[in-house]
XYZ file of C-alpha atoms in Angstrom:
782
model
C -82.564 -39.974 -210.637
C -83.119 -36.446 -211.952
C -85.405 -33.933 -210.275
C -87.657 -33.807 -213.350
C -88.140 -37.559 -213.326
C -88.792 -37.572 -209.586
C -91.382 -34.819 -210.007
C -93.090 -36.763 -212.795
C -93.128 -39.950 -210.744
C -94.469 -38.097 -207.728
C -97.346 -36.600 -209.731
C -98.183 -39.988 -211.234
C -97.947 -41.632 -207.836
C -100.299 -39.043 -206.347
C -102.777 -39.708 -209.167
C -102.512 -43.468 -208.807
C -102.994 -43.294 -205.039
C -105.925 -40.878 -205.382
C -107.617 -42.888 -208.129
C -107.044 -46.198 -206.392
C -108.305 -44.768 -203.120
C -111.405 -43.374 -204.786
C -112.059 -46.557 -206.772
C -111.540 -48.815 -203.766
C -113.767 -46.651 -201.586
C -116.487 -46.542 -204.275
C -116.331 -50.266 -204.991
C -116.274 -51.108 -201.315
C -119.334 -48.923 -200.713
C -121.205 -50.541 -203.600
C -120.176 -54.004 -202.478
C -121.281 -53.322 -198.934
C -124.589 -51.887 -200.171
C -125.247 -54.912 -202.397
C -124.457 -57.361 -199.641
C -126.536 -55.358 -197.187
C -129.449 -55.414 -199.603
C -129.064 -59.181 -199.935
C -129.022 -59.477 -196.146
C -132.249 -57.477 -195.896
C -133.898 -59.720 -198.493
C -132.846 -62.786 -196.508
C -134.255 -61.266 -193.316
C -137.585 -60.684 -195.104
C -137.501 -64.283 -196.368
C -136.899 -65.549 -192.844
C -139.915 -63.598 -191.624
C -142.069 -64.984 -194.466
C -140.927 -68.539 -193.640
C -141.768 -67.981 -190.013
C -145.279 -66.812 -190.897
C -145.844 -69.663 -193.385
C -144.781 -72.300 -190.850
C -147.082 -70.675 -188.288
C -150.067 -70.820 -190.675
C -149.205 -74.426 -191.503
C -149.206 -75.191 -187.790
C -152.676 -73.634 -187.378
C -153.922 -75.842 -190.246
C -152.468 -78.920 -188.576
C -154.081 -77.933 -185.306
C -157.500 -77.712 -186.989
C -157.110 -81.214 -188.471
C -156.044 -82.671 -185.154
C -158.903 -80.851 -183.368
C -161.438 -82.499 -185.743
C -159.996 -85.914 -184.978
C -159.854 -85.274 -181.216
C -163.547 -84.195 -181.167
C -164.797 -87.172 -183.247
C -167.212 -89.206 -181.115
C -166.232 -92.557 -182.549
C -162.536 -91.827 -182.088
C -163.048 -90.786 -178.480
C -165.082 -93.921 -177.857
C -162.285 -96.069 -179.300
C -159.748 -94.224 -177.134
C -161.903 -94.735 -174.064
C -162.121 -98.505 -174.689
C -158.432 -98.574 -175.804
C -159.391 -100.714 -178.817
C -155.893 -100.848 -180.325
C -156.885 -102.151 -183.767
C -159.674 -99.597 -184.157
C -157.421 -96.785 -182.860
C -154.617 -97.607 -185.298
C -157.039 -97.803 -188.248
C -158.853 -94.560 -187.415
C -155.606 -92.750 -186.655
C -153.870 -93.781 -189.864
C -156.933 -93.131 -192.033
C -157.429 -89.664 -190.621
C -153.706 -88.905 -190.948
C -153.773 -90.039 -194.572
C -156.822 -87.834 -195.303
C -155.054 -84.863 -193.679
C -151.805 -85.575 -195.576
C -149.837 -86.111 -192.341
C -146.523 -87.923 -192.440
C -146.614 -89.035 -188.817
C -149.467 -89.713 -186.340
C -149.514 -90.948 -182.768
C -151.884 -91.501 -179.831
C -150.937 -91.834 -176.144
C -152.745 -92.438 -172.894
C -152.878 -89.604 -170.330
C -149.527 -90.757 -168.906
C -147.781 -90.474 -172.293
C -147.501 -94.171 -173.264
C -147.994 -94.888 -176.964
C -151.367 -96.494 -177.797
C -150.967 -96.251 -181.574
C -148.619 -94.551 -184.008
C -147.084 -94.576 -187.418
C -143.486 -94.366 -186.235
C -143.559 -95.434 -182.559
C -143.996 -98.809 -180.905
C -147.086 -99.393 -178.766
C -146.344 -99.163 -175.054
C -143.274 -96.949 -175.385
C -142.948 -93.528 -173.772
C -143.875 -90.321 -175.555
C -140.675 -89.397 -177.556
C -141.404 -85.674 -177.666
C -141.324 -84.753 -174.004
C -140.764 -81.007 -174.489
C -143.766 -80.716 -176.841
C -145.894 -82.892 -174.532
C -145.083 -80.746 -171.487
C -145.912 -77.618 -173.459
C -149.268 -79.171 -174.518
C -149.991 -80.030 -170.915
C -149.453 -76.402 -169.887
C -151.344 -74.786 -172.794
C -153.920 -77.550 -173.648
C -152.239 -77.982 -177.040
C -148.855 -77.447 -178.653
C -147.373 -76.888 -182.097
C -143.663 -77.290 -182.736
C -140.860 -78.993 -184.627
C -139.668 -82.384 -183.409
C -137.093 -84.922 -184.587
C -138.058 -88.514 -185.340
C -135.148 -90.724 -186.424
C -133.166 -87.595 -187.347
C -135.972 -86.240 -189.585
C -137.722 -82.955 -188.657
C -141.524 -82.837 -188.437
C -143.893 -79.987 -187.681
C -145.999 -81.620 -184.990
C -149.351 -80.749 -183.366
C -150.324 -82.398 -180.065
C -153.845 -82.039 -178.567
C -155.742 -83.705 -175.685
C -158.652 -86.162 -176.172
C -161.403 -85.598 -173.584
C -164.553 -87.603 -172.813
C -165.156 -85.389 -170.924
C -162.028 -85.862 -168.838
C -158.543 -86.378 -170.322
C -158.347 -89.847 -171.837
C -155.328 -89.429 -174.134
C -153.198 -87.282 -176.407
C -153.340 -87.309 -180.205
C -150.560 -85.926 -182.407
C -150.087 -85.361 -186.103
C -146.912 -84.224 -187.901
C -145.797 -83.146 -191.341
C -142.251 -83.669 -192.533
C -140.085 -80.630 -193.283
C -139.008 -81.903 -196.728
C -137.906 -80.753 -200.150
C -141.449 -79.945 -201.206
C -141.895 -77.514 -198.300
C -138.434 -76.020 -198.978
C -139.402 -75.506 -202.639
C -142.693 -73.865 -201.653
C -140.873 -71.458 -199.366
C -138.228 -70.830 -202.061
C -140.917 -70.053 -204.649
C -142.590 -67.677 -202.252
C -139.395 -65.827 -201.217
C -137.494 -66.215 -204.533
C -134.499 -67.427 -202.537
C -133.003 -70.840 -201.793
C -134.477 -72.446 -198.656
C -133.108 -75.479 -196.780
C -133.749 -77.364 -193.547
C -130.673 -78.411 -191.565
C -130.640 -80.917 -188.669
C -127.860 -81.661 -186.192
C -128.063 -84.612 -183.842
C -125.873 -85.137 -180.769
C -122.950 -87.491 -181.297
C -122.423 -86.790 -184.983
C -118.883 -86.082 -186.208
C -117.564 -84.373 -189.331
C -117.468 -87.661 -191.303
C -121.216 -88.313 -190.791
C -123.662 -86.498 -193.052
C -126.080 -84.036 -191.510
C -129.736 -84.328 -192.534
C -130.487 -81.523 -194.980
C -133.217 -80.888 -197.514
C -133.666 -78.079 -199.949
C -131.037 -75.999 -201.776
C -128.109 -77.196 -199.673
C -128.628 -80.837 -200.635
C -125.889 -80.923 -203.335
C -123.268 -79.366 -200.996
C -120.404 -81.556 -199.628
C -120.401 -82.827 -196.034
C -117.638 -80.376 -194.990
C -119.815 -77.419 -196.060
C -122.849 -78.777 -194.217
C -120.814 -79.268 -191.049
C -119.361 -75.752 -191.382
C -122.970 -74.492 -191.439
C -123.727 -76.622 -188.393
C -120.649 -75.428 -186.402
C -121.475 -71.780 -187.037
C -125.100 -72.255 -186.027
C -124.127 -74.194 -182.900
C -122.063 -71.161 -181.842
C -125.109 -68.909 -182.221
C -123.652 -66.947 -185.164
C -125.345 -65.776 -188.348
C -123.784 -67.223 -191.480
C -122.830 -64.209 -193.591
C -120.554 -63.659 -196.568
C -117.376 -63.462 -194.441
C -118.074 -66.972 -193.102
C -119.041 -68.439 -196.461
C -116.349 -67.048 -198.810
C -114.079 -70.048 -198.190
C -116.943 -72.595 -198.362
C -119.635 -71.596 -200.859
C -120.477 -68.761 -203.164
C -123.471 -67.734 -201.074
C -124.880 -65.368 -198.469
C -127.031 -67.057 -195.800
C -129.090 -66.547 -192.642
C -130.530 -69.186 -190.344
C -133.479 -69.441 -187.925
C -133.623 -72.175 -185.309
C -136.923 -74.097 -185.339
C -136.213 -76.641 -182.642
C -133.554 -77.454 -180.087
C -133.457 -80.014 -177.277
C -131.557 -83.115 -176.221
C -132.590 -84.928 -179.420
C -130.892 -82.333 -181.651
C -131.422 -78.994 -183.333
C -133.262 -77.942 -186.484
C -132.750 -74.751 -188.526
C -134.307 -73.218 -191.618
C -131.596 -71.612 -193.795
C -132.239 -68.903 -196.408
C -129.507 -68.413 -199.076
C -128.813 -65.751 -201.630
C -126.239 -66.344 -204.372
C -123.346 -63.869 -204.121
C -122.659 -64.042 -207.842
C -126.135 -62.648 -208.563
C -125.795 -59.976 -205.905
C -122.379 -58.813 -207.098
C -123.058 -58.809 -210.834
C -123.516 -54.993 -210.848
C -120.406 -54.615 -208.732
C -118.292 -56.612 -211.231
C -119.545 -54.584 -214.189
C -118.780 -51.293 -212.417
C -115.285 -52.524 -211.544
C -114.394 -52.924 -215.218
C -115.752 -49.465 -216.046
C -113.643 -47.880 -213.292
C -110.573 -49.759 -214.522
C -110.904 -48.286 -218.033
C -111.484 -44.786 -216.654
C -108.441 -45.140 -214.444
C -106.208 -46.225 -217.331
C -107.342 -43.281 -219.477
C -106.755 -40.781 -216.650
C -103.315 -42.229 -216.006
C -102.220 -41.736 -219.614
C -103.622 -38.185 -219.780
C -102.047 -37.208 -216.481
C -98.668 -38.604 -217.509
C -98.625 -36.320 -220.552
C -99.667 -33.236 -218.554
C -97.231 -34.027 -215.737
C -94.330 -34.331 -218.159
C -95.062 -30.881 -219.563
C -95.417 -29.296 -216.114
C -92.279 -30.983 -214.794
C -90.270 -29.686 -217.714
C -91.349 -26.072 -217.100
C -90.710 -26.245 -213.347
C -87.511 -28.199 -213.035
C -85.082 -25.834 -214.737
C -85.386 -22.932 -212.231
C -85.755 -25.379 -209.347
C -82.552 -27.149 -210.310
C -80.767 -23.801 -210.272
C -82.157 -23.151 -206.786
C -81.091 -26.630 -205.670
C -77.552 -25.934 -206.758
C -77.629 -22.587 -204.910
C -78.970 -24.265 -201.752
C -76.113 -26.761 -201.842
C -73.617 -23.904 -202.050
C -75.254 -22.237 -199.038
C -75.099 -25.576 -197.198
C -71.336 -25.750 -197.871
C -70.926 -22.364 -196.221
C -70.669 -20.187 -199.332
C -72.347 -16.795 -199.147
C -74.400 -15.797 -202.204
C -75.280 -12.223 -203.065
C -78.234 -13.027 -205.388
C -80.147 -15.951 -206.931
C -81.307 -16.337 -210.567
C -84.907 -17.589 -210.447
C -86.262 -16.708 -213.917
C -89.793 -15.356 -214.410
C -91.767 -17.616 -212.037
C -93.279 -15.698 -209.134
C -93.423 -18.723 -206.812
C -89.856 -19.680 -207.679
C -88.831 -16.103 -206.937
C -90.472 -16.369 -203.509
C -88.490 -19.548 -202.890
C -85.276 -17.789 -203.950
C -85.962 -14.914 -201.544
C -86.639 -17.482 -198.806
C -83.283 -19.132 -199.474
C -81.522 -15.788 -199.161
C -83.315 -15.118 -195.864
C -82.452 -18.609 -194.683
C -78.805 -17.881 -195.434
C -78.876 -14.916 -193.045
C -80.771 -16.939 -190.406
C -78.196 -19.730 -190.595
C -75.381 -17.255 -190.016
C -77.124 -15.818 -186.959
C -78.003 -19.217 -185.583
C -74.439 -20.493 -185.991
C -73.143 -17.493 -184.128
C -75.716 -18.032 -181.358
C -74.955 -21.748 -181.113
C -71.248 -21.058 -181.088
C -71.722 -18.622 -178.210
C -73.967 -21.037 -176.292
C -71.545 -23.907 -176.789
C -68.753 -21.804 -175.295
C -70.649 -20.091 -172.448
C -72.597 -21.101 -169.361
C -76.329 -20.353 -169.582
C -76.808 -19.518 -165.898
C -73.896 -17.124 -165.300
C -72.934 -16.067 -168.816
C -69.299 -16.996 -168.126
C -67.235 -19.048 -170.524
C -67.668 -22.774 -169.863
C -65.358 -25.798 -169.470
C -64.902 -26.246 -173.242
C -63.791 -22.627 -173.543
C -61.434 -23.067 -170.602
C -59.775 -26.134 -172.124
C -59.433 -24.421 -175.503
C -58.008 -21.218 -173.970
C -55.570 -23.221 -171.823
C -54.441 -25.145 -174.928
C -53.963 -21.860 -176.860
C -51.959 -20.380 -173.978
C -49.836 -23.532 -173.804
C -48.998 -23.139 -177.495
C -47.693 -19.633 -176.839
C -45.460 -21.026 -174.069
C -46.041 -18.152 -171.623
C -46.289 -19.055 -167.914
C -49.742 -18.835 -166.320
C -51.633 -19.895 -163.200
C -54.961 -21.668 -162.761
C -57.177 -21.064 -159.724
C -59.981 -23.598 -159.308
C -62.654 -22.400 -156.870
C -65.599 -24.110 -155.168
C -68.225 -23.108 -152.593
C -68.077 -25.111 -149.370
C -71.498 -26.491 -148.441
C -73.230 -25.325 -151.627
C -75.508 -28.383 -151.493
C -76.770 -27.252 -148.074
C -77.605 -23.849 -149.573
C -79.752 -25.557 -152.229
C -81.384 -27.852 -149.669
C -82.093 -25.026 -147.212
C -83.092 -22.126 -149.455
C -84.019 -23.871 -152.717
C -82.407 -24.120 -156.127
C -83.583 -20.668 -157.171
C -81.582 -19.071 -154.362
C -78.668 -21.381 -155.158
C -78.699 -20.188 -158.775
C -78.751 -16.604 -157.518
C -75.679 -17.296 -155.375
C -73.841 -18.699 -158.405
C -74.736 -15.645 -160.508
C -73.589 -13.322 -157.731
C -70.273 -15.191 -157.375
C -69.764 -15.058 -161.148
C -70.309 -11.309 -161.084
C -67.792 -10.888 -158.247
C -65.224 -12.981 -160.110
C -65.534 -10.770 -163.180
C -65.124 -7.659 -161.027
C -61.866 -8.839 -159.407
C -58.975 -6.395 -159.737
C -56.538 -9.103 -160.904
C -54.550 -8.268 -164.080
C -55.518 -9.991 -167.364
C -57.742 -12.544 -165.671
C -60.090 -14.862 -167.574
C -63.088 -16.315 -165.742
C -64.946 -19.588 -166.391
C -67.642 -21.745 -164.830
C -66.671 -25.436 -164.994
C -70.006 -26.757 -163.737
C -71.954 -27.039 -160.497
C -70.386 -24.680 -157.958
C -66.891 -24.806 -159.519
C -65.237 -21.829 -161.243
C -61.833 -21.263 -162.830
C -59.526 -18.262 -163.171
C -56.617 -18.084 -165.624
C -54.014 -15.544 -164.534
C -50.631 -14.633 -166.074
C -47.459 -15.538 -164.176
C -46.265 -18.559 -162.204
C -48.118 -18.115 -158.975
C -50.288 -15.865 -156.900
C -48.896 -13.503 -154.279
C -50.121 -14.040 -150.679
C -51.689 -10.597 -150.667
C -53.624 -11.439 -153.833
C -54.975 -14.572 -152.134
C -56.175 -12.528 -149.166
C -57.771 -9.989 -151.510
C -59.394 -12.765 -153.517
C -61.118 -14.284 -150.488
C -62.073 -10.885 -149.099
C -63.843 -9.858 -152.308
C -65.564 -13.201 -152.915
C -66.545 -14.496 -149.483
C -68.695 -11.740 -147.987
C -72.300 -12.937 -147.464
C -75.035 -12.831 -150.100
C -78.268 -11.161 -148.973
C -81.482 -13.151 -149.285
C -84.706 -11.667 -147.920
C -82.745 -9.526 -145.421
C -80.921 -12.649 -144.244
C -77.229 -13.083 -145.126
C -76.009 -16.351 -146.661
C -72.375 -16.884 -145.713
C -69.997 -18.022 -148.456
C -66.861 -20.044 -147.805
C -64.609 -20.636 -150.812
C -61.770 -23.084 -151.282
C -59.135 -22.547 -153.963
C -56.781 -24.990 -155.648
C -53.776 -23.440 -157.438
C -51.501 -24.832 -160.178
C -48.997 -23.185 -162.491
C -47.570 -23.822 -165.943
C -44.957 -25.098 -166.617
C -44.217 -26.235 -163.043
C -47.181 -28.587 -162.619
C -47.981 -29.809 -166.104
C -47.869 -29.216 -169.838
C -51.407 -30.185 -170.893
C -54.831 -28.698 -170.222
C -56.263 -31.944 -168.785
C -53.298 -32.464 -166.460
C -53.376 -28.899 -165.146
C -57.132 -29.028 -164.527
C -56.808 -32.354 -162.708
C -53.964 -31.050 -160.543
C -56.040 -27.971 -159.710
C -58.924 -30.241 -158.713
C -56.610 -32.312 -156.523
C -55.294 -29.186 -154.805
C -58.836 -27.931 -154.245
C -59.884 -31.319 -152.857
C -56.948 -31.299 -150.419
C -57.932 -27.795 -149.314
C -61.463 -29.074 -148.668
C -60.326 -32.053 -146.589
C -57.636 -29.973 -144.875
C -60.207 -27.342 -143.864
C -58.097 -24.572 -145.411
C -59.164 -21.908 -147.872
C -56.239 -22.211 -150.286
C -53.916 -25.001 -151.387
C -51.206 -24.938 -154.030
C -50.570 -28.210 -155.796
C -47.418 -30.082 -154.765
C -45.619 -32.744 -156.725
C -46.749 -36.221 -155.702
C -50.285 -35.270 -154.754
C -51.525 -36.679 -158.038
C -50.070 -40.076 -157.135
C -51.896 -39.936 -153.811
C -55.071 -39.009 -155.661
C -54.619 -41.905 -158.076
C -54.018 -44.227 -155.109
C -57.306 -43.124 -153.538
C -59.143 -43.657 -156.831
C -57.604 -47.122 -157.243
C -58.494 -48.101 -153.677
C -62.050 -46.846 -154.148
C -62.380 -48.946 -157.313
C -60.869 -52.042 -155.689
C -63.112 -51.964 -152.627
C -65.791 -53.810 -154.591
C -63.497 -56.769 -155.302
C -61.775 -56.806 -151.893
C -64.607 -58.853 -150.396
C -64.878 -61.229 -153.347
C -61.114 -61.901 -153.443
C -60.755 -62.459 -149.658
C -58.467 -59.464 -149.186
C -60.305 -58.390 -146.021
C -59.785 -59.999 -142.627
C -61.019 -59.376 -139.094
C -58.783 -59.125 -136.011
C -59.974 -59.029 -132.408
C -58.573 -56.925 -129.517
C -59.445 -58.151 -126.021
C -61.254 -56.024 -123.433
C -60.938 -56.847 -119.694
C -62.801 -55.749 -116.594
C -60.612 -53.214 -114.801
C -61.483 -54.443 -111.311
C -61.061 -58.205 -111.801
C -58.980 -58.543 -114.937
C -61.517 -60.965 -116.373
C -61.905 -61.023 -120.185
C -65.332 -59.576 -120.965
C -65.175 -59.498 -124.756
C -63.370 -58.349 -127.881
C -63.536 -55.501 -130.346
C -63.594 -56.574 -134.026
C -61.319 -54.539 -136.296
C -61.228 -54.789 -140.083
C -57.929 -55.098 -141.975
C -57.260 -54.833 -145.720
C -54.109 -56.102 -147.378
C -54.194 -54.823 -150.964
C -52.293 -56.967 -153.518
C -50.610 -53.862 -154.953
C -50.490 -51.311 -152.131
C -50.005 -53.726 -149.236
C -51.549 -52.887 -145.863
C -54.174 -50.134 -146.147
C -54.992 -48.309 -142.880
C -58.629 -48.727 -141.771
C -59.146 -44.975 -141.446
C -58.239 -44.591 -145.121
C -60.354 -47.325 -146.706
C -63.350 -46.840 -144.388
C -63.504 -43.169 -145.432
C -63.219 -44.200 -149.091
C -66.005 -46.752 -148.619
C -68.288 -44.071 -147.198
C -67.488 -41.653 -150.029
C -67.911 -44.278 -152.775
C -71.139 -45.766 -151.378
C -69.616 -49.209 -150.595
C -69.787 -48.940 -146.804
C -73.007 -50.979 -146.646
C -71.316 -53.846 -148.507
C -68.316 -53.775 -146.129
C -70.530 -53.558 -143.032
C -72.626 -56.525 -144.146
C -69.470 -58.569 -144.775
C -68.065 -57.570 -141.369
C -71.286 -58.454 -139.502
C -71.609 -61.839 -141.220
C -67.927 -62.671 -140.675
C -68.038 -61.745 -136.974
C -71.260 -63.713 -136.386
C -69.805 -66.748 -138.134
C -66.596 -66.595 -136.049
C -68.518 -66.115 -132.791
C -70.428 -69.274 -133.728
C -67.177 -71.149 -134.452
C -65.736 -70.115 -131.071
C -68.924 -71.345 -129.412
C -68.438 -74.712 -131.094
C -64.946 -74.786 -129.476
C -66.456 -74.085 -126.053
C -65.814 -70.346 -125.717
C -68.810 -68.004 -125.362
C -67.472 -64.662 -126.565
C -69.118 -61.233 -126.951
C -67.705 -59.114 -129.785
C -68.182 -55.385 -130.435
C -68.278 -54.081 -134.026
C -67.917 -50.483 -135.228
C -70.703 -48.842 -137.248
C -70.150 -45.896 -139.566
C -72.359 -42.820 -139.815
C -73.954 -44.281 -142.957
C -74.768 -47.521 -141.125
C -76.463 -45.691 -138.261
C -78.669 -43.821 -140.767
C -79.620 -47.037 -142.613
C -83.185 -47.983 -141.644
C -82.577 -51.578 -142.827
C -79.754 -52.154 -140.314
C -81.896 -53.536 -137.429
C -83.575 -56.069 -139.709
C -80.272 -57.151 -141.278
C -78.651 -57.712 -137.862
C -81.723 -59.621 -136.665
C -81.549 -61.971 -139.676
C -77.812 -62.600 -139.150
C -78.334 -63.463 -135.501
C -81.087 -65.864 -136.540
C -78.875 -67.468 -139.207
C -76.148 -68.299 -136.651
C -78.542 -68.832 -133.708
C -76.821 -66.170 -131.596
C -78.355 -64.228 -128.729
C -78.262 -60.422 -128.998
C -75.864 -60.229 -126.019
C -73.151 -61.851 -128.180
C -72.944 -58.902 -130.584
C -72.214 -55.358 -129.392
C -72.368 -52.164 -131.438
C -70.082 -49.125 -131.257
C -71.017 -45.824 -132.921
C -68.984 -42.623 -133.103
C -70.153 -39.220 -131.936
C -69.945 -37.899 -135.511
C -72.458 -40.546 -136.607
C -74.905 -39.368 -133.944
C -74.893 -35.661 -134.809
C -75.563 -35.956 -138.587
C -79.249 -36.779 -138.115
C -79.986 -37.205 -134.399
C -83.654 -38.115 -134.902
C -82.964 -40.914 -137.397
C -79.956 -42.155 -135.413
C -82.044 -42.256 -132.264
C -84.850 -44.202 -133.981
C -82.459 -46.842 -135.383
C -80.540 -47.199 -132.122
C -83.773 -47.578 -130.146
C -84.830 -50.368 -132.515
C -81.479 -52.104 -132.002
C -81.616 -51.613 -128.223
C -85.150 -53.023 -128.103
C -83.794 -56.076 -129.930
C -81.441 -56.627 -126.956
C -78.159 -55.345 -128.429
C -75.596 -53.506 -126.286
C -74.685 -50.063 -127.729
C -71.596 -47.937 -126.935
C -70.480 -44.441 -127.984
C -66.998 -44.822 -129.488
C -64.139 -42.232 -129.471
C -65.993 -40.140 -126.897
C -64.443 -36.724 -126.407
C -63.365 -36.127 -130.013
C -66.809 -35.209 -131.360
C -69.522 -32.716 -130.621
C -72.246 -34.675 -128.867
C -74.016 -32.859 -126.059
C -75.008 -34.164 -122.644
C -78.686 -33.805 -123.502
C -78.160 -35.893 -126.617
C -76.384 -38.620 -124.630
C -79.270 -38.634 -122.205
C -81.799 -39.286 -125.000
C -79.821 -42.001 -126.783
C -80.303 -45.674 -125.792
C -76.581 -46.320 -125.071
C -75.094 -48.259 -122.186
C -71.414 -47.486 -122.569
C -68.885 -44.716 -123.317
C -65.475 -45.445 -124.845
C -62.937 -42.725 -124.043
C -60.781 -42.005 -127.078
C -57.203 -43.270 -126.821
C -55.828 -39.760 -127.454
C -56.738 -38.985 -123.803
C -55.336 -42.278 -122.459
C -51.903 -42.502 -124.120
C -50.425 -39.663 -122.044
C -52.618 -40.132 -118.983
C -49.701 -40.906 -116.626
C -47.880 -37.597 -117.264
C -50.522 -35.165 -118.616
C -52.618 -33.574 -115.863
C -55.187 -32.106 -118.291
C -55.886 -35.528 -119.786
C -56.349 -36.908 -116.245
C -58.906 -34.196 -115.486
C -60.812 -34.906 -118.694
C -60.803 -38.684 -118.151
C -61.831 -38.427 -114.483
C -64.704 -36.038 -115.266
C -65.858 -38.222 -118.154
C -65.919 -41.323 -115.956
C -67.846 -39.519 -113.229
C -70.279 -38.082 -115.787
C -70.889 -41.491 -117.399
C -71.455 -43.176 -114.040
C -73.904 -40.469 -113.021
C -75.833 -41.180 -116.227
C -75.803 -44.909 -115.516
C -73.263 -45.710 -118.251
C -70.193 -47.948 -118.041
C -66.829 -46.648 -119.291
C -64.231 -48.284 -121.527
C -60.745 -46.822 -121.858
C -58.972 -47.749 -125.111
C -55.277 -47.188 -125.750
C -54.038 -48.548 -122.372
C -50.328 -49.213 -122.903
C -48.635 -48.707 -119.507
C -49.082 -50.072 -116.008
C -49.252 -46.513 -114.676
C -52.182 -45.690 -116.957
C -53.901 -48.896 -115.874
C -53.475 -48.035 -112.210
C -54.796 -44.516 -112.692
C -57.861 -45.743 -114.578
C -58.570 -48.303 -111.884
C -58.336 -45.601 -109.239
C -60.698 -43.366 -111.239
C -63.287 -46.139 -111.391
C -63.008 -47.053 -115.078
C -64.969 -50.212 -115.827
C -63.229 -51.795 -118.843
C -59.686 -51.571 -120.256
C -58.487 -52.127 -123.814
C -55.048 -51.601 -125.339
C -51.637 -52.995 -126.159
C -50.919 -53.529 -122.439
C -53.550 -56.262 -122.505
C -52.996 -57.489 -126.063
C -52.593 -56.387 -129.617
C -55.421 -57.267 -132.040
C -55.418 -61.018 -132.663
C -56.270 -63.053 -135.768
C -59.298 -65.309 -135.458
C -57.313 -68.514 -135.052
C -55.228 -67.110 -132.147
C -58.082 -65.885 -129.941
C -58.783 -69.204 -128.173
C -55.066 -69.829 -127.464
C -54.633 -66.304 -126.087
C -57.616 -66.669 -123.777
C -56.232 -69.969 -122.478
C -52.771 -68.496 -121.807
C -54.229 -65.333 -120.285
C -56.316 -67.270 -117.806
C -53.337 -69.407 -116.768
C -51.018 -66.461 -116.147
C -53.551 -64.015 -114.745
C -53.808 -65.203 -111.116
C -51.466 -62.508 -109.785
C -53.238 -59.852 -111.739
C -56.610 -60.968 -110.398
C -55.331 -60.798 -106.783
C -53.844 -57.350 -107.262
C -57.091 -56.108 -108.672
C -59.096 -57.837 -106.113
């Protein structure tokens, strides 16, 4: 569709929307006003009806008062002459024009009446009670489903001798009188309990010709206490109505309904609608002609500008725009030219931002990959140095991210100021940077210079922040021929430097395979439990003095379907790094508890120690999880022992102490594993709720011929005993080591000399054989 046609359609659409909006708003306002006026007229009619019924009630009261004060009538009531009472009552009612009369004794039993049987109870209890309270009463009652306006007054001679009542039917004649007075349609509507939609409702007046469904719709709305307005009636009748309840009790309800025909009310509205329709059609035709002329004069220069804008969008640069003689079009043309310059500047700014790091201003990872790819195309040898700050997260946690950002900016500045030839510097993200240097390697002196210039402390508020950098080095073409491969090898070298606690590591062939193995193992840890690749083995522990078996240590084993046996040290570390250690610990605890329970069913009560990682010790849910497992298998806390390493205790001593105290309070036995290889202090050991120290096997393996190890072991045993702790020596493999440990006072022995770790199904057999062949050993130790 052409621009001219779109412009014409837009102008016509704007007119149509504006005219329709105006017309609809005007008509709606008029319609609302008309209906509101009709509602006000109905309200006035309701008030008039109320007043007329009140005056009619006063008239009835006067007639009844005359009868009640008649001497002859009172005498007849006093003698309870039934024939005389009925005659007088009916005659007086006929003279007064009443439709219903009645007379009762003081207790409310009928003495005479036009519609009630003699001797029956007063049918209008609510009106009678009201008369008793106010000495007379006027109201609407229902007799056989027909409404009457009833007056009830006492007969006294001089005391109360009866009640006389007189009623007038609410009929068509009364409805017509009210309609003539109000100039609206008036009806009386009655609803009796027990009626359904198929039974007609008593109605007199203007609603009489309406169908039963309409009458019942009126009744349902009134029963809900709602006014009947035009929104209720549009689907039923062409009317606007209001209702006033005249009576309501257990016998039913009576309303007077005032109606106003909607067709009469909306006659002016309909006439005005046609007038607005003709005006709208004329305006539409006139506007279409004017819009066509305007569109023709505007579209030609605009189309030229549209074509120019498309050329600018394709990247073409225009020197000038032809906009004709229109001033506004000329302003638009100048704006397009300015926009062309702004686009150029913005593209340059975005290009720079997409290639540079916002924090440091260095080129970013995308720039590094592109520059490496360009250098690879030239085929000249080069070296990549990938750098990272050791403990940068602790800097952020300790000093805040603002200081951390300042450290990164300072390091970036130092990297740019390095005196290395033809270097290119990049920030890869986080605390990682990259240097591209010519040549196939970095001289040792350059490495020393690099660390010297980059690692001196950064000053913060007169307090130095020490920087330790690790560097991973790779070279092209020795280590790879693609940008991604070289960057990955540099990351692997840097990672090995981090774990090797060295400042610099050059990539070696095969390290990528080791890295891929670690990644594969980390991924497969999640399925190892599900696919039953993990097993538990149990190494016995015996009392050094008696040789009696006092328990086992549970050790986890993983046989990978592709890599075969995976050492525990390797996959436990991967589990901690990948966040799966909690899953493995939970599996281990459940498996050990289940197997302890199975041994108990075979008659062997066994205590088993399990190893907890640093992550487990810091997990506040651990005590609750262990408690639930012990409950599941109905095990006492003495059946499960816990071993924690020194490294786990020093990461967060306060949290570790709180968790261990909770476990100790639950009755579990806690030991410090691999004691002597960590950094725990004596004061820390004193505060922790542990009962046992396990001396690391590195001190036990050479105990029989290494005097220094003997000194360390002896002092550790004496220290533990002075603190009230028992001592376990693991790694016992020779009789000489066993004898020395016994002489030093070691409490428990564990190692290959006693037994290698045993599968679950061999533990019972081993214990049986050990007890049979252990008599000599027991005597020697005894």
